[in-house]
XYZ file of C-alpha atoms in Angstrom:
327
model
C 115.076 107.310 55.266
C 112.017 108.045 57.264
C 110.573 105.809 59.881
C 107.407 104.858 60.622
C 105.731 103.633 63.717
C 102.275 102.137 64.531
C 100.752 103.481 67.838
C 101.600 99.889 69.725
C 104.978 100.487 68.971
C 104.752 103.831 70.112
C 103.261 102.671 73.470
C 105.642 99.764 73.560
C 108.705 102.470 73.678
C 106.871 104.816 76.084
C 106.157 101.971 78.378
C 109.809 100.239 78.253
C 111.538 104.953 79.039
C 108.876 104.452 81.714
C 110.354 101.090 83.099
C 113.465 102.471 82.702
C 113.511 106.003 84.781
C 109.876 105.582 86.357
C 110.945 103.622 89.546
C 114.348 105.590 89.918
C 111.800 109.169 89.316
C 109.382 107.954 92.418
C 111.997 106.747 94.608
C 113.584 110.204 94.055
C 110.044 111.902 94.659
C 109.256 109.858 97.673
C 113.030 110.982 99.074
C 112.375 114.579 98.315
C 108.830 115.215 99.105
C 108.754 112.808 102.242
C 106.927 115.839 104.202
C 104.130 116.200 102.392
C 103.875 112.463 100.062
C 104.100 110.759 103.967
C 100.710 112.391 105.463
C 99.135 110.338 102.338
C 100.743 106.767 103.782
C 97.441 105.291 104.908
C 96.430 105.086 101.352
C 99.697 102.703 100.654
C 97.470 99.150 101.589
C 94.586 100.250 99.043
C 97.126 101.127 96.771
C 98.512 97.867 97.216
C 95.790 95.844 97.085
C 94.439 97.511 93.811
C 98.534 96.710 92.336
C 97.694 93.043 93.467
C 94.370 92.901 92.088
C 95.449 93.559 88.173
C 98.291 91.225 88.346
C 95.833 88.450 90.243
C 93.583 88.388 87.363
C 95.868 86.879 85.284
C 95.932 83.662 87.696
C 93.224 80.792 88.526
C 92.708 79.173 92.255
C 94.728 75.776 90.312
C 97.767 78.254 90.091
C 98.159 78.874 93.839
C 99.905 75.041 94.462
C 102.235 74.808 98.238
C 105.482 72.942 96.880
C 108.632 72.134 99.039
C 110.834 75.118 98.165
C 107.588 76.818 99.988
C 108.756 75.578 103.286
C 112.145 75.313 102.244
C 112.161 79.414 102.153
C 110.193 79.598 105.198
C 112.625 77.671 106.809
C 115.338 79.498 105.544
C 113.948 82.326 107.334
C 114.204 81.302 110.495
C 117.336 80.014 110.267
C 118.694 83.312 108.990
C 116.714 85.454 111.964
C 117.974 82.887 114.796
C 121.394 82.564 113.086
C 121.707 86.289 112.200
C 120.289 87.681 116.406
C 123.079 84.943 117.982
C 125.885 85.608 115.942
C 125.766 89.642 116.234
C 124.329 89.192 119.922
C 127.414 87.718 121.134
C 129.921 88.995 118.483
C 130.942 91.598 121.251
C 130.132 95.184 119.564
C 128.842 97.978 120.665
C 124.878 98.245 120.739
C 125.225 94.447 119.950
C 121.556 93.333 121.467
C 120.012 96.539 119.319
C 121.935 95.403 116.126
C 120.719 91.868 116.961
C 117.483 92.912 116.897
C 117.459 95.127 114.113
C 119.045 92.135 111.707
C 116.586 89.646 113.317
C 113.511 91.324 111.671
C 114.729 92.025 108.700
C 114.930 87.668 108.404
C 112.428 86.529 109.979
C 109.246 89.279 108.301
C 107.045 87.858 105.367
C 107.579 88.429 102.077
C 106.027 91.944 100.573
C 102.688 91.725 99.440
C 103.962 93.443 96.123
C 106.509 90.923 95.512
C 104.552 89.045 92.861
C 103.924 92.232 91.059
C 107.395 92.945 90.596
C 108.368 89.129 89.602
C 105.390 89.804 87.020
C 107.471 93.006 85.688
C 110.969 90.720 85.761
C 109.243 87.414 84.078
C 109.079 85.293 87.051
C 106.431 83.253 88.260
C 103.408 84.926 89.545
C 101.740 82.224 91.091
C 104.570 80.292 92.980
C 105.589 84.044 94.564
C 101.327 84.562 95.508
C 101.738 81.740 97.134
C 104.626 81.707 99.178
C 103.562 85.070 100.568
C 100.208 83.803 101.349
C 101.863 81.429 103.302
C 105.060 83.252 104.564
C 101.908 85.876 106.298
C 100.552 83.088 108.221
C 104.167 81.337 109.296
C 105.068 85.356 110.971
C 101.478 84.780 112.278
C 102.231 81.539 113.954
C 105.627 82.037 114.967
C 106.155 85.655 115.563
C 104.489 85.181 118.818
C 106.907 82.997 119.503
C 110.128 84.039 118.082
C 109.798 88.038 119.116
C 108.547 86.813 122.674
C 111.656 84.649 123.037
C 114.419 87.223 121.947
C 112.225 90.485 122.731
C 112.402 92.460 125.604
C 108.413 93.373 125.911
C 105.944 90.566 127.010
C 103.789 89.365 124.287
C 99.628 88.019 124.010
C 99.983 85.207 121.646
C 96.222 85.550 121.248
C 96.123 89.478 120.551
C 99.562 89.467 118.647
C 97.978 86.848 116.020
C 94.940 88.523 115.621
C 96.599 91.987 114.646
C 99.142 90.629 112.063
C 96.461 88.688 110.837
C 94.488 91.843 110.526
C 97.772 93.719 108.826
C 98.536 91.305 106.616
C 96.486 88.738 105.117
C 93.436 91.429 104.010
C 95.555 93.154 101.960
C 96.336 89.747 99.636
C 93.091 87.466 100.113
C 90.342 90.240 99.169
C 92.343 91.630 95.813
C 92.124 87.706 94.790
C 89.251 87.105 95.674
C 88.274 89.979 94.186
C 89.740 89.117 90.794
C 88.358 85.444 90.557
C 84.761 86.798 91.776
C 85.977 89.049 88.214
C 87.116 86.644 85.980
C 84.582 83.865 87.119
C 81.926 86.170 87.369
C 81.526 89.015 85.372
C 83.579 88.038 82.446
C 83.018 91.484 80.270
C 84.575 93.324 82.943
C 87.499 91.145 82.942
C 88.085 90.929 79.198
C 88.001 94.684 79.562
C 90.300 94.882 82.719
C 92.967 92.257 81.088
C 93.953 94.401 78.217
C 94.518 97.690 79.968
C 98.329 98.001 79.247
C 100.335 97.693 82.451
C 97.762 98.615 85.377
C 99.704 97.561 87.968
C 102.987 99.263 86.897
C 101.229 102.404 86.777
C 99.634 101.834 90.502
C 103.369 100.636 91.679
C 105.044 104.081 90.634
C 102.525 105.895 93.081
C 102.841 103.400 95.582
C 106.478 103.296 95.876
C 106.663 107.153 96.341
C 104.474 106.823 99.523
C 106.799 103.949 100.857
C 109.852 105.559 100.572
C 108.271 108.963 101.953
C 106.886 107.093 104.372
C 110.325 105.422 105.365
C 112.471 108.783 105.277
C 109.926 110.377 107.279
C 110.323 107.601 110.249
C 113.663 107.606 109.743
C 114.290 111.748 110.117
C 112.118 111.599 113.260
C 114.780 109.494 114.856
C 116.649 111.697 117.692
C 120.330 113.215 115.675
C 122.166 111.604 118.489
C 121.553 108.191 117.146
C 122.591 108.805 113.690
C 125.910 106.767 114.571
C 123.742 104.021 115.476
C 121.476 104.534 113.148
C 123.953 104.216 110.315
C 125.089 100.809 111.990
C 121.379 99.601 111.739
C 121.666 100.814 108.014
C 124.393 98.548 107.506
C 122.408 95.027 109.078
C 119.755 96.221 106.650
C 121.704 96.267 103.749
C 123.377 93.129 104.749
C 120.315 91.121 105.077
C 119.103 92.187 102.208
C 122.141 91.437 99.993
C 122.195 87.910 101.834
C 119.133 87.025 101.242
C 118.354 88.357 97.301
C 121.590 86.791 96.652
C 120.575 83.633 98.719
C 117.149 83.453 96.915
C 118.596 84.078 93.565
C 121.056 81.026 94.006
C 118.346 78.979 94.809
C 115.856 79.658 92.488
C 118.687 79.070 89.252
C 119.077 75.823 91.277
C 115.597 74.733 91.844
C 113.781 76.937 88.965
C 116.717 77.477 85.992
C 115.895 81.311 86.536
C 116.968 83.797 88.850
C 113.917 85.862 89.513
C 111.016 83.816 91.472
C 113.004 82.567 94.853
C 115.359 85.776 94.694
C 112.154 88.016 95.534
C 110.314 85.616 97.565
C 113.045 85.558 99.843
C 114.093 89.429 99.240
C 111.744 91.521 99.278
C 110.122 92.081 102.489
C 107.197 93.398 104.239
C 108.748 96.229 105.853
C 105.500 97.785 107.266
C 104.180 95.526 109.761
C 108.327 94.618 109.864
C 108.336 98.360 111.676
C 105.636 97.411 113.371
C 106.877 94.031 115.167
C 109.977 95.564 115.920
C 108.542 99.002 117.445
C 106.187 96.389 119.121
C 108.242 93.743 120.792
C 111.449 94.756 120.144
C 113.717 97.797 121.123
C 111.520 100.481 119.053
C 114.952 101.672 117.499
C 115.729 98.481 115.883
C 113.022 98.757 113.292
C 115.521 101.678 111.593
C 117.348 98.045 109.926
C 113.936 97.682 108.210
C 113.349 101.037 107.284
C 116.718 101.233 105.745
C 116.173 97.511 103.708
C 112.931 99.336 102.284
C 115.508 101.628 100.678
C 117.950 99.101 99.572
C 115.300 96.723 98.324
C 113.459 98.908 96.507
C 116.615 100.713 94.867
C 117.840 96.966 93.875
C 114.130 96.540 92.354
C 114.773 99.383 90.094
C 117.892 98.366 88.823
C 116.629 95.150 87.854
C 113.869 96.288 86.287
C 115.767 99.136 84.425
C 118.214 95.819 83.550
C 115.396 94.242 82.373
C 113.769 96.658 80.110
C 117.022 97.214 78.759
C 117.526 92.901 77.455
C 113.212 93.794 76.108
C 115.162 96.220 73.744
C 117.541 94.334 72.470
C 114.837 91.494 71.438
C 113.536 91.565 67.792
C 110.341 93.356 68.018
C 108.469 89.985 67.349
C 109.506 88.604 70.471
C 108.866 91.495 72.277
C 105.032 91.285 70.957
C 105.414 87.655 71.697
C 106.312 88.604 75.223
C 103.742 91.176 75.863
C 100.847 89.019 74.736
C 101.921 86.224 77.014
């Protein structure tokens, strides 16, 4: 019996093989190519910011509301960065200040400005993770001052320290919505038009995320060979913090949310670029290889769970799935 299939199913199944292998095919790119794809890293805020723009034209200023389980991440945090330093600081191992260090930033730095993008792709809710990393960028502007000054080994400016994370960060997520409402509000043909290309800021993430991860293997290889040991121990705080907190965040949100997907990458997935930065900044310069490393971990975890959920899409009857797109 022959089967027949409309062009929007055709597209549906092309776009649900591309969710499936695309993020594992540019994380593999990114690994391999890191020579050449890292010379191309300045391009990775644009990028970024273009990603955020598609999925912020979906929400409207009344969407962006600060509820408690804002703070109560933020808080979280800290706890987990103060908590995390102390108790490998005086645990007694080797390296134990650098290791400190190392797990420190990988708590305390804001959430990625991509995160709501990939909630978007998982079902979660756009507008409560926009929000908590507009304000998670200007709690790291407030406090990293004061934190990384505490703790860090370098003296700090409060002034000039706020003024470049404020520069590093909060650019790349006010202008793309800003951008979008000035869109939607606007120029309303454009956005009707903009709204119904298929999956814009998937396509933008798959070239994105092969500049990150070049971008982090290339820092990474131009670490001396003589720390490897060390920097296999950093490895390990990276992948630590980032199982405790996904798995933290995750707990929460089925608590506080009934789904596992908002809190879980609020709290997850980080900011590991001006992460580096602070830590090659204020910090023993070595310490940001825990960050680099929880790139790599957090992004392979994003994969899986998007493979995982394209794979429950297919199992839906094809009426739902429509049902779901249109949403």
């Amino acid at each position: 019996m022959t089967r027949h299939y409309n062009i929007a199913d055709l597209r549906g199944r092309f776009m649900r093989r591309l969710k499936d292998y695309g993020l594992p095919l540019s994380i593999l790119i990114g690994i391999v190519g890191y020579r050449p794809l890292s010379t191309l890293s300045p391009a990775i805020p644009y990028m970024l910011m273009l990603m955020l723009f598609f999925s912020f034209l979906k929400l409207t200023p009344r969407d962006l509301r600060i509820r408690p389980v804002h703070f109560l991440l933020q808080l979280i945090q800290i706890v987990l960065a103060v908590g995390g330093y102390l108790l490998v600081r005086y645990s007694g191992i080797s390296e134990s200040t650098l290791l400190a260090e190392g797990l420190m930033i990988c708590f305390f730095c804001p959430a990625a400005s991509a995160s709501p993008v990939v909630i978007g792709f998982l079902g979660g809710n756009v507008a409560l993770g926009t929000t908590y990393v507009l304000l998670t960028s200007v709690g790291v502007i407030a406090l990293a001052p004061l934190l990384l000054g505490f703790f860090g080994s370098g003296a700090m400016d409060y002034g000039a320290t706020f003024v470049q994370i404020f520069y590093r960060v909060l650019p790349v997520i006010t202008l793309p919505l800003l951008v979008a409402w000035a869109v939607r509000y606007g120029v309303k043909p454009v956005y009707r038009v903009l709204t119904k290309i298929p999956s814009a800021s998937f396509w933008v993430w798959l070239l994105c995320l092969s500049l990150i991860m070049a971008n982090t293997v290339h820092f990474i290889a131009e670490e001396p060979r003589e720390m490897i040991p060390t920097m296999i121990l950093l490895g390990v705080m990276g992948l630590i913090a980032c199982i405790v907190q996904f798995a933290l965040g995750k707990w929460l949100s089925k608590r506080v949310l009934g789904e596992s997907i908002t809190l879980g990458q609020s709290l997850g997935q980080k900011n590991s670029t001006i992460a580096i930065w602070l830590a090659q900044s204020y910090l023993n310069p070595l310490s940001s290889v825990a960050m680099a490393a929880y790139s790599i971990w957090q992004n392979l975890l994003n994969a899986y769970q998007i493979h995982r959920a394209t794979q429950r899409s297919d199992k839906k009857p094809s009426h739902k799935r429509k049902s779901k797109q249109n949403d």
